[in-house]
Amino acid sequence: MTDWIRLQISQPSTWRGLFLLLAAGFGITVSAELQAALPHLAIAALGVWEAVRKGRGFGEPGA
């Protein structure tokens, strides 16, 4: 059982899900302007992540 818990805690999706549950539970709301900006922020964060993570070389399987 502890191995399963360790596996779940190590996954980013678990942390995202917990954050969303907490945000919904505490009734956190954001302004309309921030709601409009969130997709752009997510795209920028994904761009930074893709730029700094270690990936495979071009042309290799799974690249």
CSV table of C-alpha atoms in Angstrom, one decimal:
chain,number,residue,atom,x,y,z
A,1,MET,CA,0.0,0.0,0.0
A,2,THR,CA,2.8,2.4,0.8
A,3,ASP,CA,4.4,1.7,-2.6
A,4,TRP,CA,1.1,2.7,-4.3
A,5,ILE,CA,1.0,5.9,-2.2
A,6,ARG,CA,4.6,6.8,-3.1
A,7,LEU,CA,3.9,6.2,-6.8
A,8,GLN,CA,0.8,8.4,-6.7
A,9,ILE,CA,2.6,11.2,-4.8
A,10,SER,CA,5.4,11.2,-7.4
A,11,GLN,CA,3.1,11.9,-10.3
A,12,PRO,CA,2.4,15.6,-11.2
A,13,SER,CA,-1.2,14.9,-12.0
A,14,THR,CA,-1.8,14.0,-8.4
A,15,TRP,CA,-0.5,17.4,-7.2
A,16,ARG,CA,-2.6,19.2,-9.9
A,17,GLY,CA,-5.7,17.3,-8.8
A,18,LEU,CA,-5.1,18.1,-5.1
A,19,PHE,CA,-4.6,21.7,-5.9
A,20,LEU,CA,-7.8,21.9,-7.9
A,21,LEU,CA,-9.7,20.1,-5.1
A,22,LEU,CA,-8.4,22.6,-2.6
A,23,ALA,CA,-9.2,25.6,-4.8
A,24,ALA,CA,-12.7,24.4,-5.3
A,25,GLY,CA,-13.1,23.5,-1.6
A,26,PHE,CA,-12.0,26.9,-0.4
A,27,GLY,CA,-14.1,28.7,-3.1
A,28,ILE,CA,-11.1,30.5,-4.7
A,29,THR,CA,-12.3,32.6,-7.6
A,30,VAL,CA,-10.4,34.7,-10.1
A,31,SER,CA,-11.4,37.8,-12.0
A,32,ALA,CA,-12.6,37.7,-15.6
A,33,GLU,CA,-9.3,39.2,-16.7
A,34,LEU,CA,-7.3,36.6,-15.0
A,35,GLN,CA,-9.5,33.8,-16.4
A,36,ALA,CA,-8.8,35.2,-19.9
A,37,ALA,CA,-5.0,35.3,-19.2
A,38,LEU,CA,-4.8,31.8,-17.7
A,39,PRO,CA,-4.6,29.9,-21.0
A,40,HIS,CA,-1.7,32.1,-22.2
A,41,LEU,CA,0.0,31.6,-18.9
A,42,ALA,CA,-0.4,27.8,-19.2
A,43,ILE,CA,1.0,27.9,-22.8
A,44,ALA,CA,4.0,30.0,-21.6
A,45,ALA,CA,4.6,27.6,-18.7
A,46,LEU,CA,4.5,24.6,-21.1
A,47,GLY,CA,6.9,26.4,-23.4
A,48,VAL,CA,9.4,26.9,-20.6
A,49,TRP,CA,9.0,23.3,-19.5
A,50,GLU,CA,9.7,22.0,-23.0
A,51,ALA,CA,12.7,24.3,-23.3
A,52,VAL,CA,14.4,23.2,-20.1
A,53,ARG,CA,13.5,19.5,-19.9
A,54,LYS,CA,15.9,16.9,-21.2
A,55,GLY,CA,14.5,15.3,-24.3
A,56,ARG,CA,15.7,12.9,-27.0
A,57,GLY,CA,17.4,14.1,-30.1
A,58,PHE,CA,15.6,14.8,-33.4
A,59,GLY,CA,15.0,11.7,-35.5
A,60,GLU,CA,15.2,9.3,-32.6
A,61,PRO,CA,12.1,7.1,-31.9
A,62,GLY,CA,9.8,8.8,-29.4
A,63,ALA,CA,11.3,12.2,-30.0
